[in-house]
PDB file of C-alpha atoms and ligand atoms in Angstrom:
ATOM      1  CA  UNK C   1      21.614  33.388  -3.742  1.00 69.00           C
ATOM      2  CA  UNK C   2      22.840  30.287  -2.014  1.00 77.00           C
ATOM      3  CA  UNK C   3      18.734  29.833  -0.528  1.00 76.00           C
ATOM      4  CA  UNK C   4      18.168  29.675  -4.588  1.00 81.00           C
ATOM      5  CA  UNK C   5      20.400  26.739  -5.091  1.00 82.00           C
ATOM      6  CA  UNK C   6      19.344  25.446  -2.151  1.00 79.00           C
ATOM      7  CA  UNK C   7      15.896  24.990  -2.887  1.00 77.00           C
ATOM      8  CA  UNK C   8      16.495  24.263  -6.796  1.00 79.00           C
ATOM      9  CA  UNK C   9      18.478  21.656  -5.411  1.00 81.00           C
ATOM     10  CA  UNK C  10      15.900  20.450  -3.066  1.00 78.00           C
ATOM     11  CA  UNK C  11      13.404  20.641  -5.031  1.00 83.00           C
ATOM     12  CA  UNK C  12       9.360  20.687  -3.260  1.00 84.00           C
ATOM     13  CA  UNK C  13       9.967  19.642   0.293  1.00 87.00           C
ATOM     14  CA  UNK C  14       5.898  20.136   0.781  1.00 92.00           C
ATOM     15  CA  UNK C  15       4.271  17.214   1.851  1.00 93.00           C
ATOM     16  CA  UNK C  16       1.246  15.294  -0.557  1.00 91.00           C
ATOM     17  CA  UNK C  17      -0.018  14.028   2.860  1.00 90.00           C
ATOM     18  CA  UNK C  18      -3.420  13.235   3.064  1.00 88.00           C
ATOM     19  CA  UNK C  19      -4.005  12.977  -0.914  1.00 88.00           C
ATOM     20  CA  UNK C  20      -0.041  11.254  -1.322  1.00 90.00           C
ATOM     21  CA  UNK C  21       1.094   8.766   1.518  1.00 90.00           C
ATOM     22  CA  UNK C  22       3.544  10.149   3.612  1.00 91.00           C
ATOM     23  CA  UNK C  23       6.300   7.806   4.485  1.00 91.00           C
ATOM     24  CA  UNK C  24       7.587  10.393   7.489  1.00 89.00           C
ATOM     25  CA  UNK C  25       3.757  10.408   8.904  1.00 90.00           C
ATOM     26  CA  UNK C  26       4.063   6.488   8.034  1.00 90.00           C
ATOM     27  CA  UNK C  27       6.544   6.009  10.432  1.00 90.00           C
ATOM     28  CA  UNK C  28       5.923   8.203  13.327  1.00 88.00           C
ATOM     29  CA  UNK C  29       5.138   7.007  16.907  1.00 89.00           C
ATOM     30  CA  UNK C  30       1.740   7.516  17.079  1.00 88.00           C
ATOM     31  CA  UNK C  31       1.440   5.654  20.566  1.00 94.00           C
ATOM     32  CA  UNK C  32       1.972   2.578  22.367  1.00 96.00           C
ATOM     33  CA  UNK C  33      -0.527  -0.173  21.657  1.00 95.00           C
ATOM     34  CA  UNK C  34      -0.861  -2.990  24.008  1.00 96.00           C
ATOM     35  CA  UNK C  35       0.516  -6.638  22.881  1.00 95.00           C
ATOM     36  CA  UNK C  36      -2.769  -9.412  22.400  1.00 92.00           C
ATOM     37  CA  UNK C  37      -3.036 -10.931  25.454  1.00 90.00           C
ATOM     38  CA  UNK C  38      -1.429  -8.620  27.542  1.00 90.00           C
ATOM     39  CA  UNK C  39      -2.452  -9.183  31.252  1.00 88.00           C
ATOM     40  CA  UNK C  40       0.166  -8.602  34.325  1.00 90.00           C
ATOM     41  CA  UNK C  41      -1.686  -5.926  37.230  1.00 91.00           C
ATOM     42  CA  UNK C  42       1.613  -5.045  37.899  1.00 93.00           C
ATOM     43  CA  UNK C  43       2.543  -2.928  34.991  1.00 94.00           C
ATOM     44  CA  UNK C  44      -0.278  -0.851  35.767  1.00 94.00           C
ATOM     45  CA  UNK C  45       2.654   0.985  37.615  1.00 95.00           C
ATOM     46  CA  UNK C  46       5.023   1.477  35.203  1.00 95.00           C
ATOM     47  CA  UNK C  47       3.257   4.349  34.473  1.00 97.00           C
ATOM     48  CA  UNK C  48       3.523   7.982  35.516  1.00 95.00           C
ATOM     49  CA  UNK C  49       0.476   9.196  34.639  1.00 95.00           C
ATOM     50  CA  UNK C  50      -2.228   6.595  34.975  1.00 95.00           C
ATOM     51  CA  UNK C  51      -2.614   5.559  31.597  1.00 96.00           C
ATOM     52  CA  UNK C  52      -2.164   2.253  32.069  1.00 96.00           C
ATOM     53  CA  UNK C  53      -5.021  -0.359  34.105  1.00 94.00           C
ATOM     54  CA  UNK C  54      -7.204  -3.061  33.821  1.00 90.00           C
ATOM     55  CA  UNK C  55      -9.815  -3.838  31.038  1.00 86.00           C
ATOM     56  CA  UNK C  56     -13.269  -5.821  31.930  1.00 81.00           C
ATOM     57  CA  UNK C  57     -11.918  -8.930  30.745  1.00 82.00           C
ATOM     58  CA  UNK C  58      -8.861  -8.925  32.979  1.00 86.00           C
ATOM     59  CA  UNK C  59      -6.352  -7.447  30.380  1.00 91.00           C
ATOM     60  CA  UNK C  60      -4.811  -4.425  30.224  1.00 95.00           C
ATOM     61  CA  UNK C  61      -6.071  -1.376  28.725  1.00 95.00           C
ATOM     62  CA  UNK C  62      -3.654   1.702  27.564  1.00 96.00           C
ATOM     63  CA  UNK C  63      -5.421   5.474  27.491  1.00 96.00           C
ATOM     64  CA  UNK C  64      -3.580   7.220  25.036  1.00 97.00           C
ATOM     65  CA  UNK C  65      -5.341  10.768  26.255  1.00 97.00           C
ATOM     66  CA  UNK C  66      -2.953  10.174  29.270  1.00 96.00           C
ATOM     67  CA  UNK C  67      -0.172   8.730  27.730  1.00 97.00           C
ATOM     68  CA  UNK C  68       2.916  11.056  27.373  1.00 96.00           C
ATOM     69  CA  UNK C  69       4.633   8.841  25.072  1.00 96.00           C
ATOM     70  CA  UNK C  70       7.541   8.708  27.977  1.00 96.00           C
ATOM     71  CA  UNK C  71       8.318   4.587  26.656  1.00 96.00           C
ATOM     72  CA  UNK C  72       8.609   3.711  30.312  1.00 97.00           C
ATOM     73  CA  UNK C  73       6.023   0.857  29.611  1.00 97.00           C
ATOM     74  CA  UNK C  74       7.706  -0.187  26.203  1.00 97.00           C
ATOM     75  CA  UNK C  75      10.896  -0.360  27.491  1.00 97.00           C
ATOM     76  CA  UNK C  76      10.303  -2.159  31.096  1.00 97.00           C
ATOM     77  CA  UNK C  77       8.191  -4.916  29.630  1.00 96.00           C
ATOM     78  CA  UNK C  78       8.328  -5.270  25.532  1.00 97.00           C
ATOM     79  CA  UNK C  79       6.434  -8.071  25.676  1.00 96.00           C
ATOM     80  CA  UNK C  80       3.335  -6.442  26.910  1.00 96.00           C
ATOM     81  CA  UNK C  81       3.621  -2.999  24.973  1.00 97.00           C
ATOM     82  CA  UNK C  82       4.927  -1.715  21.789  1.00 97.00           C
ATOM     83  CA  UNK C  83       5.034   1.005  19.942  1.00 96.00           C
ATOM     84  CA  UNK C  84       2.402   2.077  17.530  1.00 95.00           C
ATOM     85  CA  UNK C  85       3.255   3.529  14.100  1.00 91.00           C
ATOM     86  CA  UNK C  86       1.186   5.991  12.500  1.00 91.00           C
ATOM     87  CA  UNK C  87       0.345   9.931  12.807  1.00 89.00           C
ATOM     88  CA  UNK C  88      -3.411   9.562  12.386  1.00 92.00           C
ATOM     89  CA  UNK C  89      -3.962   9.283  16.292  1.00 94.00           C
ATOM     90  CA  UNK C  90      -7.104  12.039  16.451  1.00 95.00           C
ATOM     91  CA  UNK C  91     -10.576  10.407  17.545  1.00 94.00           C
ATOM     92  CA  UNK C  92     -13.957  11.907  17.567  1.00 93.00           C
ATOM     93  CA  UNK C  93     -14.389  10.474  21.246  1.00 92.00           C
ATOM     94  CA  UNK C  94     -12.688  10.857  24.186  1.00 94.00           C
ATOM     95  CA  UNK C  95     -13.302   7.120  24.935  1.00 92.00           C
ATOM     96  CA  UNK C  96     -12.141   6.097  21.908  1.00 92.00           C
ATOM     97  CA  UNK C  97      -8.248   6.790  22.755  1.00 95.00           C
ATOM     98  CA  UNK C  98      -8.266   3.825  25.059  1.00 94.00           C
ATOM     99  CA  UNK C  99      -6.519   0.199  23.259  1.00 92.00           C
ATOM    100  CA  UNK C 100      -7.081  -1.974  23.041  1.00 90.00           C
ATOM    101  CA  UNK C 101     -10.764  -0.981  21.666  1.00 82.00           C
ATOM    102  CA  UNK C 102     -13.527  -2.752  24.218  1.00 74.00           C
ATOM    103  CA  UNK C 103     -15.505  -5.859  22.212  1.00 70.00           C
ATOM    104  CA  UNK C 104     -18.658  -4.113  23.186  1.00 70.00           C
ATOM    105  CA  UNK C 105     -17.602  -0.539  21.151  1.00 72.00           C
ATOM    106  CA  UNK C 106     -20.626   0.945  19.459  1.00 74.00           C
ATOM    107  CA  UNK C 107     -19.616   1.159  15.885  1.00 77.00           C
ATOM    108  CA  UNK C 108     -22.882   2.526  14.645  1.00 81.00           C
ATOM    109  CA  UNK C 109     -22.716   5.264  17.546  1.00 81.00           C
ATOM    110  CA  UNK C 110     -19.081   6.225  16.163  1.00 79.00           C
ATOM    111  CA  UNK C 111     -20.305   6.858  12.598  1.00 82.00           C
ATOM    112  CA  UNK C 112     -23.310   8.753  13.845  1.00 84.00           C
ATOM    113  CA  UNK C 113     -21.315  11.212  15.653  1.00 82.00           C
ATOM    114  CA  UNK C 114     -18.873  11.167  12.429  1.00 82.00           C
ATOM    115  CA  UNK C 115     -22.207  11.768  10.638  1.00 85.00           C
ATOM    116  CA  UNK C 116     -23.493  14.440  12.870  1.00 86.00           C
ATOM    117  CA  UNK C 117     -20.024  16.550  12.701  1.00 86.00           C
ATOM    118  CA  UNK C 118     -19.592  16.456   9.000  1.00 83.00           C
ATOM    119  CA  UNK C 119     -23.373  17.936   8.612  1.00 85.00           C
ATOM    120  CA  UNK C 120     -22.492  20.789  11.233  1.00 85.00           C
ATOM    121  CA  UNK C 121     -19.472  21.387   9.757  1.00 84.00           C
ATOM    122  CA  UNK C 122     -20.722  21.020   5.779  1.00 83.00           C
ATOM    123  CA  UNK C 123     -20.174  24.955   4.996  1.00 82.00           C
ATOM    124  CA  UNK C 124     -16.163  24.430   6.049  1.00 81.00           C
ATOM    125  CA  UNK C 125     -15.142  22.606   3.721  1.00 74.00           C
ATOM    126  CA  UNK C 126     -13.333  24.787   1.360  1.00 81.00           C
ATOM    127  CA  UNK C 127     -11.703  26.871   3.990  1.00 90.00           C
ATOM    128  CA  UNK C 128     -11.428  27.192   7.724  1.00 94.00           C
ATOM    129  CA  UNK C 129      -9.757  29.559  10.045  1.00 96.00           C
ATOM    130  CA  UNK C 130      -8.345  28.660  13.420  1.00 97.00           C
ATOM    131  CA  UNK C 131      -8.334  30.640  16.753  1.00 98.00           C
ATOM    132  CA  UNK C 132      -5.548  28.879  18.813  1.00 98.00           C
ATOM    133  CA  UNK C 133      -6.066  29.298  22.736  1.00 98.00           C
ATOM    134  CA  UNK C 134      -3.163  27.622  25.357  1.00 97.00           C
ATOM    135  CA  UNK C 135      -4.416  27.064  28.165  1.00 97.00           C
ATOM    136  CA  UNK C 136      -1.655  26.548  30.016  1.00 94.00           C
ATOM    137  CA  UNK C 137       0.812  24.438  28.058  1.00 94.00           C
ATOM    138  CA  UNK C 138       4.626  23.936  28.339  1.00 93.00           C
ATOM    139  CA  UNK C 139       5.456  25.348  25.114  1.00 94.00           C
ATOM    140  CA  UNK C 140       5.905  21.966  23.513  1.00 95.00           C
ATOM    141  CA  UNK C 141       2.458  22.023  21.320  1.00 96.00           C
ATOM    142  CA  UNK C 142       2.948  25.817  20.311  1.00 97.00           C
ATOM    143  CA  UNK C 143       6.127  23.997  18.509  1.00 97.00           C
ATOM    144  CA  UNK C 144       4.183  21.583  16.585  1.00 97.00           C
ATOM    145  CA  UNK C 145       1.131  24.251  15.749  1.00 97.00           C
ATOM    146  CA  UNK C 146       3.672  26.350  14.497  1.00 97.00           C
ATOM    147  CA  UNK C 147       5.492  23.879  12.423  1.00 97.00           C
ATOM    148  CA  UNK C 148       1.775  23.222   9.939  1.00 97.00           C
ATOM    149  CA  UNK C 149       2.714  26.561   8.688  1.00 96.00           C
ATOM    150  CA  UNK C 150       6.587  26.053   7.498  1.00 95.00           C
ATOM    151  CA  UNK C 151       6.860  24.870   3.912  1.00 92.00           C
ATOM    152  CA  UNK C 152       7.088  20.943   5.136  1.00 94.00           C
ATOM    153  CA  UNK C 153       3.026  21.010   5.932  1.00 96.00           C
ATOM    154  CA  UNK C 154       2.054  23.960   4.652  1.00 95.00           C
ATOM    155  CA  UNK C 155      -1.380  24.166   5.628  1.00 96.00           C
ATOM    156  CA  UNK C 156      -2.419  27.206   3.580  1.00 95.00           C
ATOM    157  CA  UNK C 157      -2.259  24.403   0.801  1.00 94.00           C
ATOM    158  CA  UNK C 158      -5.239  22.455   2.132  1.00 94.00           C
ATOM    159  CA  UNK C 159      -6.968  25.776   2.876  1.00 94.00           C
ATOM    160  CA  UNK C 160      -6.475  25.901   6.611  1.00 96.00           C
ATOM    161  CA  UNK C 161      -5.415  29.365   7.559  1.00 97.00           C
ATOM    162  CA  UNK C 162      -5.171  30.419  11.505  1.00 97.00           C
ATOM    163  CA  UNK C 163      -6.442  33.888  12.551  1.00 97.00           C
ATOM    164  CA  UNK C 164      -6.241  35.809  15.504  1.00 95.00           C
ATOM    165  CA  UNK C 165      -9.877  36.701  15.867  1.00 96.00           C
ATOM    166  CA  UNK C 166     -12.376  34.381  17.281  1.00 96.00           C
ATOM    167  CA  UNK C 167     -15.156  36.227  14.895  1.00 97.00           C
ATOM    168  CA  UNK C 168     -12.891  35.193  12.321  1.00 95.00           C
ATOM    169  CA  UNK C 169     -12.289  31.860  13.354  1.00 96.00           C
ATOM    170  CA  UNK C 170     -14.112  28.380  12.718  1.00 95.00           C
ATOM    171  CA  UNK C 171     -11.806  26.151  14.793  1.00 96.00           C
ATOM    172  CA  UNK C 172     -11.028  26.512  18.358  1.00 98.00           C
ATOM    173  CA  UNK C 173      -7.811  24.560  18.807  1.00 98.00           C
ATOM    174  CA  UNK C 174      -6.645  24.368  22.394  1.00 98.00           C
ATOM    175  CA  UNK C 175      -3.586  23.329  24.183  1.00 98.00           C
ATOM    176  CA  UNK C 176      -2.114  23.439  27.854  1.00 96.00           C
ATOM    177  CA  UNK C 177      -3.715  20.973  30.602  1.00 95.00           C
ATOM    178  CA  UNK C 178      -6.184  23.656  31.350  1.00 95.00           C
ATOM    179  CA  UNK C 179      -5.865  26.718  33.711  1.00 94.00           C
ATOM    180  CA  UNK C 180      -8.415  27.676  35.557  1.00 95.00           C
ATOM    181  CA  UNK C 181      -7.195  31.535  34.874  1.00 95.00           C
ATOM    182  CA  UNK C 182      -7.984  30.303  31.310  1.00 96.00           C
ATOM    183  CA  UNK C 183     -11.748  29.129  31.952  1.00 96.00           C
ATOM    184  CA  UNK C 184     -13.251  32.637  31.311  1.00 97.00           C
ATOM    185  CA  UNK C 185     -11.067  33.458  28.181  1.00 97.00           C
ATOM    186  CA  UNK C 186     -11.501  30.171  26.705  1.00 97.00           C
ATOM    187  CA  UNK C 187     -15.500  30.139  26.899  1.00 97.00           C
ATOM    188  CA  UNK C 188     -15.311  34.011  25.710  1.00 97.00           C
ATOM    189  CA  UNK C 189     -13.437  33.031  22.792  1.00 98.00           C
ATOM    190  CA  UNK C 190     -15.973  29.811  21.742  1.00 97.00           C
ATOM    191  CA  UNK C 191     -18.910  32.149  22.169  1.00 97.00           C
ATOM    192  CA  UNK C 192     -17.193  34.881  19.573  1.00 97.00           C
ATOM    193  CA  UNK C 193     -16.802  32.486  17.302  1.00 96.00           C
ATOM    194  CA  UNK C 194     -19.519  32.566  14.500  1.00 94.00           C
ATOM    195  CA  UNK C 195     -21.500  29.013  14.248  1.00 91.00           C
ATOM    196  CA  UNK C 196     -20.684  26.677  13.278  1.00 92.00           C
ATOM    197  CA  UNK C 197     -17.888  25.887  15.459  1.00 94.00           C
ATOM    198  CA  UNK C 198     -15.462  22.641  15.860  1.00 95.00           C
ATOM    199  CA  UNK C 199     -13.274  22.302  19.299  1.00 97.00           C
ATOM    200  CA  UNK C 200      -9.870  20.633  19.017  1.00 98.00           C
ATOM    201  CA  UNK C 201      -8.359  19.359  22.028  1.00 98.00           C
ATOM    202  CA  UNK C 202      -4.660  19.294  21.199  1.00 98.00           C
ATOM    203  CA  UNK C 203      -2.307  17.237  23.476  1.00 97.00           C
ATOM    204  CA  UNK C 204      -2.404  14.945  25.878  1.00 97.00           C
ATOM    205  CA  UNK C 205      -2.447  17.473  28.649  1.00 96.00           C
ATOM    206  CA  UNK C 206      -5.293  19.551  27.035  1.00 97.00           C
ATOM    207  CA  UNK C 207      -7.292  15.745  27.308  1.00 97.00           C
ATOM    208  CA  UNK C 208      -6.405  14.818  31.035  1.00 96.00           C
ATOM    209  CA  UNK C 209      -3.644  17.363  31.897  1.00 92.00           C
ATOM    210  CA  UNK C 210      -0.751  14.669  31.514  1.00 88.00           C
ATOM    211  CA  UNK C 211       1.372  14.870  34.503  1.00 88.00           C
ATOM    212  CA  UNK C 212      -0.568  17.274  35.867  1.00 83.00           C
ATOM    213  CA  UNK C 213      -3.565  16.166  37.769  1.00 77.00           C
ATOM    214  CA  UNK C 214      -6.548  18.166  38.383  1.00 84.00           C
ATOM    215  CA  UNK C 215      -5.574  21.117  41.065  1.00 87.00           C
ATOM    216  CA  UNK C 216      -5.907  24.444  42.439  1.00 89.00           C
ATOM    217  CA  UNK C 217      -4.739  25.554  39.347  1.00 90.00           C
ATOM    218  CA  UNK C 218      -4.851  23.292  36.664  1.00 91.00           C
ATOM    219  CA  UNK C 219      -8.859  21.525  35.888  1.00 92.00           C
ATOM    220  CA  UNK C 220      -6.438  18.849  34.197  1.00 91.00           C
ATOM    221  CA  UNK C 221      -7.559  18.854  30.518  1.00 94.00           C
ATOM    222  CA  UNK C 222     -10.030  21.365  28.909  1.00 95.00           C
ATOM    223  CA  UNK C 223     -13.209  19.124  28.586  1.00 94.00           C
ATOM    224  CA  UNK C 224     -14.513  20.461  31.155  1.00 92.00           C
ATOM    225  CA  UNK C 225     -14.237  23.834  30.276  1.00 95.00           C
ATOM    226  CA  UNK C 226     -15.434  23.979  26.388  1.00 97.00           C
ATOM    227  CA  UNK C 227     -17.037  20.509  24.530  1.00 96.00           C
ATOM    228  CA  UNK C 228     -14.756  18.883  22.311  1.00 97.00           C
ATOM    229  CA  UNK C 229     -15.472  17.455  19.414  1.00 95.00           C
ATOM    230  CA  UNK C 230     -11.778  15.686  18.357  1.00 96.00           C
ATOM    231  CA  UNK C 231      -9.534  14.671  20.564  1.00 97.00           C
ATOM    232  CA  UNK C 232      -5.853  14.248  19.525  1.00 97.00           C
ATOM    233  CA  UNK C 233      -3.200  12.854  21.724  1.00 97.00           C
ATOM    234  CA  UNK C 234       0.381  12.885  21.937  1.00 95.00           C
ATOM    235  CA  UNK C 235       2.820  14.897  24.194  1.00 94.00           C
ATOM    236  CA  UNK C 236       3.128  17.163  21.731  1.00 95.00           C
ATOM    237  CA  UNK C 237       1.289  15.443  18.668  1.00 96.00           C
ATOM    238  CA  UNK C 238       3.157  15.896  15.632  1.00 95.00           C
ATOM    239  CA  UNK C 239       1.958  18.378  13.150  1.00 96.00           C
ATOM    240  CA  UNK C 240       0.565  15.341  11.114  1.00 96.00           C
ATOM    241  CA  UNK C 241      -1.481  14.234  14.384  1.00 96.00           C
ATOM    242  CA  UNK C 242      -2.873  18.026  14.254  1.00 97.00           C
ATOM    243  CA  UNK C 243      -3.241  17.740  10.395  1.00 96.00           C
ATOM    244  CA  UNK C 244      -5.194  14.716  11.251  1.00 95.00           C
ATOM    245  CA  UNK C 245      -7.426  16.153  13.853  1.00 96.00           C
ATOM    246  CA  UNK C 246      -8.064  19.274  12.139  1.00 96.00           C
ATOM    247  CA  UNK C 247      -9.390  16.988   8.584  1.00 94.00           C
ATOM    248  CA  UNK C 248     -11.061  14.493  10.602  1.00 92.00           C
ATOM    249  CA  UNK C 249     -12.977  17.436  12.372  1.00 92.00           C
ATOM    250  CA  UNK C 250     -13.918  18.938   8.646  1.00 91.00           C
ATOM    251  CA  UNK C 251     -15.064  15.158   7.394  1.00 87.00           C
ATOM    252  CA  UNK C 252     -12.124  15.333   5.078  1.00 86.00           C
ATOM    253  CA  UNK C 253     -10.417  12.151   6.617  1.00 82.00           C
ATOM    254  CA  UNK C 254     -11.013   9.101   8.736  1.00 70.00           C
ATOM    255  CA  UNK C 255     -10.407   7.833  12.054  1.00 66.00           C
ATOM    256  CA  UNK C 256      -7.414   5.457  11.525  1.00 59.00           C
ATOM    257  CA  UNK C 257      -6.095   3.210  13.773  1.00 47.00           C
ATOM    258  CA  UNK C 258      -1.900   3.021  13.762  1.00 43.00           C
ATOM    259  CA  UNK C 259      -0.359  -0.302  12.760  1.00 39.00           C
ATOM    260  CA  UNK C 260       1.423  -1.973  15.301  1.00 41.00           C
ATOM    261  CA  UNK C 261       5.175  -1.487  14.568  1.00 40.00           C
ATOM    262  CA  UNK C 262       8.461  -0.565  16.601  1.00 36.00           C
ATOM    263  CA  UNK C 263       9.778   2.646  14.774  1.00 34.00           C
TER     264      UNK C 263
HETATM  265  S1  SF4 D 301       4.613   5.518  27.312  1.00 95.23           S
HETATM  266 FE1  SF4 D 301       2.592   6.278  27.964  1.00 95.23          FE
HETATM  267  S2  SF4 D 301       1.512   4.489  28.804  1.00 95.23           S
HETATM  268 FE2  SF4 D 301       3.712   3.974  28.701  1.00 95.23          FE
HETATM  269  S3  SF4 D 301       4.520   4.499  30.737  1.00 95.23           S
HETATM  270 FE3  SF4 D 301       4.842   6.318  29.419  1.00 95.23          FE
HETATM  271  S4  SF4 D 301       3.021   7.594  29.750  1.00 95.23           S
HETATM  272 FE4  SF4 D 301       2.516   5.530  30.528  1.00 95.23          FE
END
């Protein structure tokens, strides 16, 4: 009885998000962006895992598919990084998660492989099922998958439903930094899959492995084990980030770059 009241009081906790602006997603940290201008060689070792270095023009450059969102760089030198509002951090490209953007980026080359997805994936777009793999992950991203199923995202909504089949499945969506134990598995489960099929990357150690760099055990990020088609950082992205890359994979959404902001 008191879970009646509760949610009569409440009311629809469900978010509209992406038909209804989302304030929550609004104001997420979707990153760190690096300040205009930015150029000191020294903060490219602030950083744990790499993610920061040079540009070609002298600047600095920020790859957010190795960025754990730690804040070392924001809070060491604020007037060369800040944080980057926004959940929609998912790119179709895995050179597209470095910022600032190069001058020379091939915008017709970006649409074309928006283009070319959206035609392979034309027969999805009512309702896809996803076959979740972790290859290796800390347990963090499992969190955040599970979380588009409680009544805040609600996925089911948006007809996105996750199986445990691959011959069920349409999305592979993959987590953990990539175990080599995981190789075989992984590919076994992509080739069970019925065609056509869309590969998720989910984390910022299932793009580069993080903090863990290629080893013995780890092939540090699972691009080298299946092709990926979005790429979706954050360490782990927030259910939004995966709502993102899962409707950017289905042609449903955009690429969107987060405003600048300090959340
Ligand atoms: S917030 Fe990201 S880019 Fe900055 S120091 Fe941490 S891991 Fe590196």
């Amino acid at each position: 009885m008191p879970w009646v009241l509760r949610g009569l009081r409440e009311g629809v906790v469900t978010t509209g998000w992406p038909r209804r602006p989302d304030a929550y997603a609004d104001g997420w940290i979707g990153g760190v962006d690096v300040l205009p201008g930015a150029a000191d060689p020294a903060a490219e070792r602030l950083c744990p895992t790499g993610a920061i270095g040079g540009d070609a023009d002298g600047g600095l450059a920020l790859d957010r598919g190795r960025c754990i969102l730690c804040g070392a760089c924001v809070r060491a030198r604020p007037d060369l990084f800040a944080w980057a509002a926004g959940a929609q951090t998912a790119r179709l490209s895995r050179e597209a998660l470095v910022v600032p953007a190069p001058d020379d980026t091939d915008e017709a080359a970006v649409e074309r492989m928006r283009a070319e997805l959206a035609a392979r994936v034309r027969a999805l777009r009512r309702s896809v099922h996803i076959r979740h793999v972790d290859t290796g992950s800390d347990g963090s991203e499992e969190w955040e998958v599970h979380a588009l199923l409680n009544p805040v995202y609600d996925v089911g909504r948006l007809g996105i439903f996750f199986t445990a089949s691959p011959r069920h499945a349409d999305i592979l969506l993959v987590t953990g930094a990539g175990g080599h134990g995981m190789a075989g598995p992984l590919r076994r489960t992509l080739e069970a899959m019925p065609a056509p099929t869309v590969v998720i990357a989910a984390g910022t150690d299932a793009i580069s492995g993080g903090l863990t760099a290629p080893t013995y055990a780890v092939a540090g990020g699972v691009g080298g084990l299946v092709p990926v088609d979005v790429w979706v950082p954050g360490s782990p992205p927030s259910p939004f980030s995966l709502l993102h890359a899962i409707l950017l994979a289905l042609g449903r959404v955009g690429p969107h770059r987060p405003e600048r902001g300090s959340p």
